[in-house]
């Protein structure tokens, strides 16, 4: 019976040690989760700050365009006022001698020139208004499209997004290697008038990357292209293992 009691005590001690180890593992796991969440929050705040900067830039450009339009409008009004003044003088002098008649012709010439200048200024205002409207629409559309695409990448593919500069982004994938789920695979894509795959790490087959890039610029679906790249990384990871 004493032997049975000793064995029971030993099993109890083993269970206590196992419980203490499990408690330490749970604390480490909670710490790791907190670290990842904090890092994710910092990345999200960085993305929001970047978009806010873009919005501020658009507002600044809008104000500059508005100032330009106001200046052109003032110039046009000044030219109109100048024309009215000269025409008024012409009316008071039209009954005078030949010298005044000659002056009348000169004023008519000036009037025609001023009208041409008014037309030119009016056309400049119209062109700048059209350019500003088109530019604003394109910038807002691009911002909305980029934001939606980036949200989809993070939500549905679990990829971490890192801003390289104003138009280049790094998409970082994990969970591709069974033996090392934390190993990172990265692709850098430049977004502008067209998409350009600048680099991959580890390096993928150049022909495969060129095909993905050509297809992306054809269908313009970033999510689809990233899925294809992730598949290529997965094949590479499988081959390594």
PDB file of C-alpha atoms in Angstrom:
ATOM      1  CA  UNK A   1       0.000   0.000   0.000  1.00  0.00           C
ATOM      2  CA  UNK A   2       2.873   2.335   0.761  1.00  0.00           C
ATOM      3  CA  UNK A   3       4.242   1.647  -2.720  1.00  0.00           C
ATOM      4  CA  UNK A   4       0.876   2.553  -4.247  1.00  0.00           C
ATOM      5  CA  UNK A   5       0.802   5.790  -2.289  1.00  0.00           C
ATOM      6  CA  UNK A   6       4.293   6.691  -3.494  1.00  0.00           C
ATOM      7  CA  UNK A   7       3.338   6.051  -7.105  1.00  0.00           C
ATOM      8  CA  UNK A   8       0.216   8.147  -6.720  1.00  0.00           C
ATOM      9  CA  UNK A   9       2.275  10.939  -5.236  1.00  0.00           C
ATOM     10  CA  UNK A  10       4.792  10.726  -8.100  1.00  0.00           C
ATOM     11  CA  UNK A  11       1.993  10.885 -10.683  1.00  0.00           C
ATOM     12  CA  UNK A  12       0.558  13.872  -8.876  1.00  0.00           C
ATOM     13  CA  UNK A  13       3.956  15.618  -9.006  1.00  0.00           C
ATOM     14  CA  UNK A  14       4.247  14.867 -12.730  1.00  0.00           C
ATOM     15  CA  UNK A  15       0.783  16.286 -13.360  1.00  0.00           C
ATOM     16  CA  UNK A  16       1.674  19.423 -11.415  1.00  0.00           C
ATOM     17  CA  UNK A  17       4.849  19.883 -13.476  1.00  0.00           C
ATOM     18  CA  UNK A  18       2.870  19.322 -16.678  1.00  0.00           C
ATOM     19  CA  UNK A  19       0.311  21.887 -15.592  1.00  0.00           C
ATOM     20  CA  UNK A  20       3.024  24.461 -14.796  1.00  0.00           C
ATOM     21  CA  UNK A  21       4.631  23.920 -18.206  1.00  0.00           C
ATOM     22  CA  UNK A  22       1.261  24.270 -19.933  1.00  0.00           C
ATOM     23  CA  UNK A  23       0.624  27.503 -18.024  1.00  0.00           C
ATOM     24  CA  UNK A  24       3.984  28.932 -19.194  1.00  0.00           C
ATOM     25  CA  UNK A  25       3.232  27.913 -22.785  1.00  0.00           C
ATOM     26  CA  UNK A  26      -0.140  29.668 -22.625  1.00  0.00           C
ATOM     27  CA  UNK A  27       1.496  32.858 -21.317  1.00  0.00           C
ATOM     28  CA  UNK A  28       4.035  32.772 -24.175  1.00  0.00           C
ATOM     29  CA  UNK A  29       1.240  32.159 -26.694  1.00  0.00           C
ATOM     30  CA  UNK A  30      -0.777  35.122 -25.328  1.00  0.00           C
ATOM     31  CA  UNK A  31       2.316  37.360 -25.503  1.00  0.00           C
ATOM     32  CA  UNK A  32       2.952  36.353 -29.114  1.00  0.00           C
ATOM     33  CA  UNK A  33      -0.679  37.086 -30.057  1.00  0.00           C
ATOM     34  CA  UNK A  34      -0.503  40.536 -28.398  1.00  0.00           C
ATOM     35  CA  UNK A  35       2.718  41.354 -30.271  1.00  0.00           C
ATOM     36  CA  UNK A  36       1.200  40.397 -33.625  1.00  0.00           C
ATOM     37  CA  UNK A  37      -1.955  42.412 -32.937  1.00  0.00           C
ATOM     38  CA  UNK A  38       0.066  45.507 -32.011  1.00  0.00           C
ATOM     39  CA  UNK A  39       2.136  45.162 -35.177  1.00  0.00           C
ATOM     40  CA  UNK A  40      -1.012  44.830 -37.280  1.00  0.00           C
ATOM     41  CA  UNK A  41      -2.490  47.965 -35.679  1.00  0.00           C
ATOM     42  CA  UNK A  42       0.678  49.916 -36.463  1.00  0.00           C
ATOM     43  CA  UNK A  43       0.573  48.813 -40.117  1.00  0.00           C
ATOM     44  CA  UNK A  44      -3.097  49.793 -40.377  1.00  0.00           C
ATOM     45  CA  UNK A  45      -2.400  53.225 -38.870  1.00  0.00           C
ATOM     46  CA  UNK A  46       0.462  53.685 -41.368  1.00  0.00           C
ATOM     47  CA  UNK A  47      -1.874  52.905 -44.288  1.00  0.00           C
ATOM     48  CA  UNK A  48      -4.518  55.316 -42.975  1.00  0.00           C
ATOM     49  CA  UNK A  49      -1.868  58.036 -42.583  1.00  0.00           C
ATOM     50  CA  UNK A  50      -0.724  57.530 -46.178  1.00  0.00           C
ATOM     51  CA  UNK A  51      -4.243  57.859 -47.551  1.00  0.00           C
ATOM     52  CA  UNK A  52      -4.803  60.968 -45.429  1.00  0.00           C
ATOM     53  CA  UNK A  53      -1.668  62.464 -46.978  1.00  0.00           C
ATOM     54  CA  UNK A  54      -3.043  61.747 -50.458  1.00  0.00           C
ATOM     55  CA  UNK A  55      -6.350  63.401 -49.555  1.00  0.00           C
ATOM     56  CA  UNK A  56      -4.503  66.444 -48.218  1.00  0.00           C
ATOM     57  CA  UNK A  57      -2.494  66.631 -51.451  1.00  0.00           C
ATOM     58  CA  UNK A  58      -5.699  66.584 -53.514  1.00  0.00           C
ATOM     59  CA  UNK A  59      -7.202  69.347 -51.391  1.00  0.00           C
ATOM     60  CA  UNK A  60      -4.035  71.415 -51.781  1.00  0.00           C
ATOM     61  CA  UNK A  61      -4.070  70.965 -55.535  1.00  0.00           C
ATOM     62  CA  UNK A  62      -7.769  71.857 -55.615  1.00  0.00           C
ATOM     63  CA  UNK A  63      -7.026  75.092 -53.762  1.00  0.00           C
ATOM     64  CA  UNK A  64      -4.172  75.897 -56.158  1.00  0.00           C
ATOM     65  CA  UNK A  65      -6.425  75.317 -59.169  1.00  0.00           C
ATOM     66  CA  UNK A  66      -9.125  77.468 -57.596  1.00  0.00           C
ATOM     67  CA  UNK A  67      -6.617  80.269 -57.085  1.00  0.00           C
ATOM     68  CA  UNK A  68      -5.531  80.008 -60.726  1.00  0.00           C
ATOM     69  CA  UNK A  69      -9.127  80.179 -61.931  1.00  0.00           C
ATOM     70  CA  UNK A  70      -9.788  83.205 -59.710  1.00  0.00           C
ATOM     71  CA  UNK A  71      -6.727  84.985 -61.098  1.00  0.00           C
ATOM     72  CA  UNK A  72      -7.795  84.299 -64.684  1.00  0.00           C
ATOM     73  CA  UNK A  73     -11.333  85.466 -63.891  1.00  0.00           C
ATOM     74  CA  UNK A  74     -10.006  88.728 -62.449  1.00  0.00           C
ATOM     75  CA  UNK A  75      -7.867  89.208 -65.548  1.00  0.00           C
ATOM     76  CA  UNK A  76     -10.876  88.650 -67.812  1.00  0.00           C
ATOM     77  CA  UNK A  77     -13.006  91.122 -65.802  1.00  0.00           C
ATOM     78  CA  UNK A  78     -10.213  93.698 -65.964  1.00  0.00           C
ATOM     79  CA  UNK A  79     -10.028  93.303 -69.740  1.00  0.00           C
ATOM     80  CA  UNK A  80     -13.806  93.724 -70.025  1.00  0.00           C
ATOM     81  CA  UNK A  81     -13.654  96.858 -67.889  1.00  0.00           C
ATOM     82  CA  UNK A  82     -10.850  98.202 -70.060  1.00  0.00           C
ATOM     83  CA  UNK A  83     -12.908  97.541 -73.180  1.00  0.00           C
ATOM     84  CA  UNK A  84     -15.969  99.323 -71.784  1.00  0.00           C
ATOM     85  CA  UNK A  85     -13.823 102.309 -70.843  1.00  0.00           C
ATOM     86  CA  UNK A  86     -12.317 102.623 -74.318  1.00  0.00           C
ATOM     87  CA  UNK A  87     -15.706 102.234 -76.002  1.00  0.00           C
ATOM     88  CA  UNK A  88     -17.122 104.967 -73.770  1.00  0.00           C
ATOM     89  CA  UNK A  89     -14.330 107.328 -74.803  1.00  0.00           C
ATOM     90  CA  UNK A  90     -14.932 106.438 -78.415  1.00  0.00           C
ATOM     91  CA  UNK A  91     -18.603 107.408 -78.189  1.00  0.00           C
ATOM     92  CA  UNK A  92     -17.775 110.871 -76.795  1.00  0.00           C
ATOM     93  CA  UNK A  93     -15.162 111.562 -79.472  1.00  0.00           C
ATOM     94  CA  UNK A  94     -16.771 110.125 -82.620  1.00  0.00           C
ATOM     95  CA  UNK A  95     -18.097 113.562 -83.797  1.00  0.00           C
ATOM     96  CA  UNK A  96     -14.658 115.173 -83.732  1.00  0.00           C
ATOM     97  CA  UNK A  97     -12.098 115.647 -86.531  1.00  0.00           C
ATOM     98  CA  UNK A  98     -10.278 113.131 -88.710  1.00  0.00           C
ATOM     99  CA  UNK A  99      -7.697 112.679 -86.014  1.00  0.00           C
ATOM    100  CA  UNK A 100     -10.382 111.301 -83.746  1.00  0.00           C
ATOM    101  CA  UNK A 101     -11.656 109.099 -86.567  1.00  0.00           C
ATOM    102  CA  UNK A 102      -8.166 107.659 -86.903  1.00  0.00           C
ATOM    103  CA  UNK A 103      -8.117 107.131 -83.182  1.00  0.00           C
ATOM    104  CA  UNK A 104     -11.448 105.386 -83.479  1.00  0.00           C
ATOM    105  CA  UNK A 105      -9.947 102.864 -85.877  1.00  0.00           C
ATOM    106  CA  UNK A 106      -7.104 102.322 -83.462  1.00  0.00           C
ATOM    107  CA  UNK A 107      -9.563 101.753 -80.637  1.00  0.00           C
ATOM    108  CA  UNK A 108     -11.549  99.304 -82.747  1.00  0.00           C
ATOM    109  CA  UNK A 109      -8.353  97.415 -83.397  1.00  0.00           C
ATOM    110  CA  UNK A 110      -7.654  97.428 -79.657  1.00  0.00           C
ATOM    111  CA  UNK A 111     -11.211  96.246 -78.998  1.00  0.00           C
ATOM    112  CA  UNK A 112     -10.793  93.310 -81.358  1.00  0.00           C
ATOM    113  CA  UNK A 113      -7.493  92.402 -79.772  1.00  0.00           C
ATOM    114  CA  UNK A 114      -9.020  92.590 -76.298  1.00  0.00           C
ATOM    115  CA  UNK A 115     -11.919  90.373 -77.396  1.00  0.00           C
ATOM    116  CA  UNK A 116      -9.411  87.841 -78.692  1.00  0.00           C
ATOM    117  CA  UNK A 117      -7.583  87.971 -75.370  1.00  0.00           C
ATOM    118  CA  UNK A 118     -10.880  87.527 -73.510  1.00  0.00           C
ATOM    119  CA  UNK A 119     -11.680  84.469 -75.615  1.00  0.00           C
ATOM    120  CA  UNK A 120      -8.229  83.067 -74.929  1.00  0.00           C
ATOM    121  CA  UNK A 121      -8.547  83.634 -71.184  1.00  0.00           C
ATOM    122  CA  UNK A 122     -12.051  82.123 -71.177  1.00  0.00           C
ATOM    123  CA  UNK A 123     -10.754  79.067 -73.019  1.00  0.00           C
ATOM    124  CA  UNK A 124      -7.875  78.746 -70.557  1.00  0.00           C
ATOM    125  CA  UNK A 125     -10.368  78.775 -67.679  1.00  0.00           C
ATOM    126  CA  UNK A 126     -12.462  76.086 -69.360  1.00  0.00           C
ATOM    127  CA  UNK A 127      -9.446  73.877 -70.078  1.00  0.00           C
ATOM    128  CA  UNK A 128      -8.145  74.185 -66.502  1.00  0.00           C
ATOM    129  CA  UNK A 129     -11.600  73.396 -65.102  1.00  0.00           C
ATOM    130  CA  UNK A 130     -11.797  70.281 -67.293  1.00  0.00           C
ATOM    131  CA  UNK A 131      -8.279  69.212 -66.342  1.00  0.00           C
ATOM    132  CA  UNK A 132      -8.939  69.680 -62.646  1.00  0.00           C
ATOM    133  CA  UNK A 133     -12.228  67.763 -62.776  1.00  0.00           C
ATOM    134  CA  UNK A 134     -10.669  64.886 -64.694  1.00  0.00           C
ATOM    135  CA  UNK A 135      -7.604  64.797 -62.443  1.00  0.00           C
ATOM    136  CA  UNK A 136      -9.704  64.806 -59.261  1.00  0.00           C
ATOM    137  CA  UNK A 137     -11.986  62.050 -60.542  1.00  0.00           C
ATOM    138  CA  UNK A 138      -9.048  59.859 -61.564  1.00  0.00           C
ATOM    139  CA  UNK A 139      -7.229  60.353 -58.254  1.00  0.00           C
ATOM    140  CA  UNK A 140     -10.319  59.592 -56.155  1.00  0.00           C
ATOM    141  CA  UNK A 141     -11.142  56.543 -58.293  1.00  0.00           C
ATOM    142  CA  UNK A 142      -7.571  55.255 -58.002  1.00  0.00           C
ATOM    143  CA  UNK A 143      -7.550  55.806 -54.224  1.00  0.00           C
ATOM    144  CA  UNK A 144     -10.868  53.956 -53.817  1.00  0.00           C
ATOM    145  CA  UNK A 145      -9.725  51.113 -56.051  1.00  0.00           C
ATOM    146  CA  UNK A 146      -6.352  50.747 -54.281  1.00  0.00           C
ATOM    147  CA  UNK A 147      -7.994  50.817 -50.842  1.00  0.00           C
ATOM    148  CA  UNK A 148     -10.550  48.153 -51.820  1.00  0.00           C
ATOM    149  CA  UNK A 149      -7.878  45.944 -53.383  1.00  0.00           C
ATOM    150  CA  UNK A 150      -5.599  46.212 -50.337  1.00  0.00           C
ATOM    151  CA  UNK A 151      -8.471  45.401 -47.955  1.00  0.00           C
ATOM    152  CA  UNK A 152      -9.300  42.280 -49.989  1.00  0.00           C
ATOM    153  CA  UNK A 153      -5.684  41.120 -49.953  1.00  0.00           C
ATOM    154  CA  UNK A 154      -5.466  41.379 -46.157  1.00  0.00           C
ATOM    155  CA  UNK A 155      -8.936  39.947 -45.493  1.00  0.00           C
ATOM    156  CA  UNK A 156      -9.130  36.989 -47.880  1.00  0.00           C
ATOM    157  CA  UNK A 157      -5.487  36.011 -48.419  1.00  0.00           C
ATOM    158  CA  UNK A 158      -3.947  36.749 -45.026  1.00  0.00           C
ATOM    159  CA  UNK A 159      -1.120  38.668 -46.670  1.00  0.00           C
ATOM    160  CA  UNK A 160       0.734  41.414 -44.827  1.00  0.00           C
ATOM    161  CA  UNK A 161       1.083  44.621 -46.855  1.00  0.00           C
ATOM    162  CA  UNK A 162       4.100  46.892 -46.509  1.00  0.00           C
ATOM    163  CA  UNK A 163       4.294  50.334 -48.168  1.00  0.00           C
ATOM    164  CA  UNK A 164       7.660  50.725 -49.954  1.00  0.00           C
ATOM    165  CA  UNK A 165       6.990  54.207 -51.384  1.00  0.00           C
ATOM    166  CA  UNK A 166       4.109  56.194 -52.909  1.00  0.00           C
ATOM    167  CA  UNK A 167       3.445  53.640 -55.665  1.00  0.00           C
ATOM    168  CA  UNK A 168       5.228  50.407 -54.614  1.00  0.00           C
ATOM    169  CA  UNK A 169       3.852  47.813 -52.195  1.00  0.00           C
ATOM    170  CA  UNK A 170       5.301  44.596 -50.735  1.00  0.00           C
ATOM    171  CA  UNK A 171       2.870  41.678 -50.236  1.00  0.00           C
ATOM    172  CA  UNK A 172       4.225  39.196 -47.679  1.00  0.00           C
ATOM    173  CA  UNK A 173       2.822  35.648 -47.398  1.00  0.00           C
ATOM    174  CA  UNK A 174       3.256  33.146 -44.565  1.00  0.00           C
ATOM    175  CA  UNK A 175       1.949  29.641 -43.819  1.00  0.00           C
ATOM    176  CA  UNK A 176       3.398  28.220 -47.039  1.00  0.00           C
ATOM    177  CA  UNK A 177       5.891  25.790 -45.500  1.00  0.00           C
ATOM    178  CA  UNK A 178       4.549  23.011 -43.311  1.00  0.00           C
ATOM    179  CA  UNK A 179       7.742  22.796 -41.279  1.00  0.00           C
ATOM    180  CA  UNK A 180       8.157  26.573 -40.931  1.00  0.00           C
ATOM    181  CA  UNK A 181       4.845  28.433 -41.060  1.00  0.00           C
ATOM    182  CA  UNK A 182       6.489  31.754 -40.124  1.00  0.00           C
ATOM    183  CA  UNK A 183       8.849  31.752 -43.118  1.00  0.00           C
ATOM    184  CA  UNK A 184       7.986  34.775 -45.295  1.00  0.00           C
ATOM    185  CA  UNK A 185       7.594  34.950 -49.081  1.00  0.00           C
ATOM    186  CA  UNK A 186       7.533  38.450 -50.561  1.00  0.00           C
ATOM    187  CA  UNK A 187       6.560  40.057 -53.876  1.00  0.00           C
ATOM    188  CA  UNK A 188       6.967  43.802 -54.617  1.00  0.00           C
ATOM    189  CA  UNK A 189       4.492  45.342 -57.085  1.00  0.00           C
ATOM    190  CA  UNK A 190       4.597  48.884 -58.472  1.00  0.00           C
ATOM    191  CA  UNK A 191       1.177  50.450 -59.128  1.00  0.00           C
ATOM    192  CA  UNK A 192       0.985  53.262 -61.697  1.00  0.00           C
ATOM    193  CA  UNK A 193      -0.335  53.601 -65.223  1.00  0.00           C
ATOM    194  CA  UNK A 194       0.375  49.864 -65.363  1.00  0.00           C
ATOM    195  CA  UNK A 195       1.335  47.130 -62.912  1.00  0.00           C
ATOM    196  CA  UNK A 196       4.991  46.072 -62.647  1.00  0.00           C
ATOM    197  CA  UNK A 197       6.253  43.117 -60.591  1.00  0.00           C
ATOM    198  CA  UNK A 198       9.590  44.503 -59.392  1.00  0.00           C
ATOM    199  CA  UNK A 199      10.933  41.547 -57.385  1.00  0.00           C
ATOM    200  CA  UNK A 200      10.132  38.304 -55.566  1.00  0.00           C
ATOM    201  CA  UNK A 201      11.867  36.792 -52.542  1.00  0.00           C
ATOM    202  CA  UNK A 202      12.652  33.958 -52.904  1.00  0.00           C
ATOM    203  CA  UNK A 203      13.128  34.479 -56.644  1.00  0.00           C
ATOM    204  CA  UNK A 204      10.506  32.872 -58.885  1.00  0.00           C
ATOM    205  CA  UNK A 205      10.875  31.763 -62.493  1.00  0.00           C
ATOM    206  CA  UNK A 206      11.148  34.892 -64.667  1.00  0.00           C
ATOM    207  CA  UNK A 207       8.855  33.488 -67.362  1.00  0.00           C
ATOM    208  CA  UNK A 208       6.176  32.677 -64.767  1.00  0.00           C
ATOM    209  CA  UNK A 209       6.399  36.185 -63.277  1.00  0.00           C
ATOM    210  CA  UNK A 210       6.291  37.814 -66.733  1.00  0.00           C
ATOM    211  CA  UNK A 211       3.126  35.868 -67.584  1.00  0.00           C
ATOM    212  CA  UNK A 212       1.451  36.906 -64.300  1.00  0.00           C
ATOM    213  CA  UNK A 213       2.436  40.549 -64.945  1.00  0.00           C
ATOM    214  CA  UNK A 214       1.078  40.510 -68.522  1.00  0.00           C
ATOM    215  CA  UNK A 215      -2.166  38.886 -67.380  1.00  0.00           C
ATOM    216  CA  UNK A 216      -2.510  41.437 -64.543  1.00  0.00           C
ATOM    217  CA  UNK A 217      -2.181  44.383 -66.950  1.00  0.00           C
ATOM    218  CA  UNK A 218      -4.775  42.701 -69.151  1.00  0.00           C
ATOM    219  CA  UNK A 219      -7.492  41.886 -66.593  1.00  0.00           C
ATOM    220  CA  UNK A 220      -6.412  44.472 -63.899  1.00  0.00           C
ATOM    221  CA  UNK A 221      -7.462  42.140 -61.049  1.00  0.00           C
ATOM    222  CA  UNK A 222      -4.783  42.432 -58.366  1.00  0.00           C
ATOM    223  CA  UNK A 223      -6.365  39.751 -56.157  1.00  0.00           C
ATOM    224  CA  UNK A 224      -6.258  37.236 -58.995  1.00  0.00           C
ATOM    225  CA  UNK A 225      -2.601  37.999 -59.705  1.00  0.00           C
ATOM    226  CA  UNK A 226      -1.644  37.667 -56.017  1.00  0.00           C
ATOM    227  CA  UNK A 227      -3.390  34.288 -55.851  1.00  0.00           C
ATOM    228  CA  UNK A 228      -1.307  33.124 -58.825  1.00  0.00           C
ATOM    229  CA  UNK A 229       1.906  34.391 -57.203  1.00  0.00           C
ATOM    230  CA  UNK A 230       0.993  32.710 -53.904  1.00  0.00           C
ATOM    231  CA  UNK A 231       0.450  29.447 -55.819  1.00  0.00           C
ATOM    232  CA  UNK A 232       3.932  29.781 -57.366  1.00  0.00           C
ATOM    233  CA  UNK A 233       5.413  30.395 -53.896  1.00  0.00           C
ATOM    234  CA  UNK A 234       3.502  27.371 -52.555  1.00  0.00           C
ATOM    235  CA  UNK A 235       4.956  25.155 -55.291  1.00  0.00           C
ATOM    236  CA  UNK A 236       8.429  26.452 -54.489  1.00  0.00           C
ATOM    237  CA  UNK A 237       7.918  25.806 -50.768  1.00  0.00           C
ATOM    238  CA  UNK A 238       6.654  22.270 -51.472  1.00  0.00           C
ATOM    239  CA  UNK A 239       9.669  21.554 -53.661  1.00  0.00           C
ATOM    240  CA  UNK A 240      12.011  22.724 -50.872  1.00  0.00           C
ATOM    241  CA  UNK A 241      10.428  20.373 -48.359  1.00  0.00           C
TER     242      UNK A 241
END
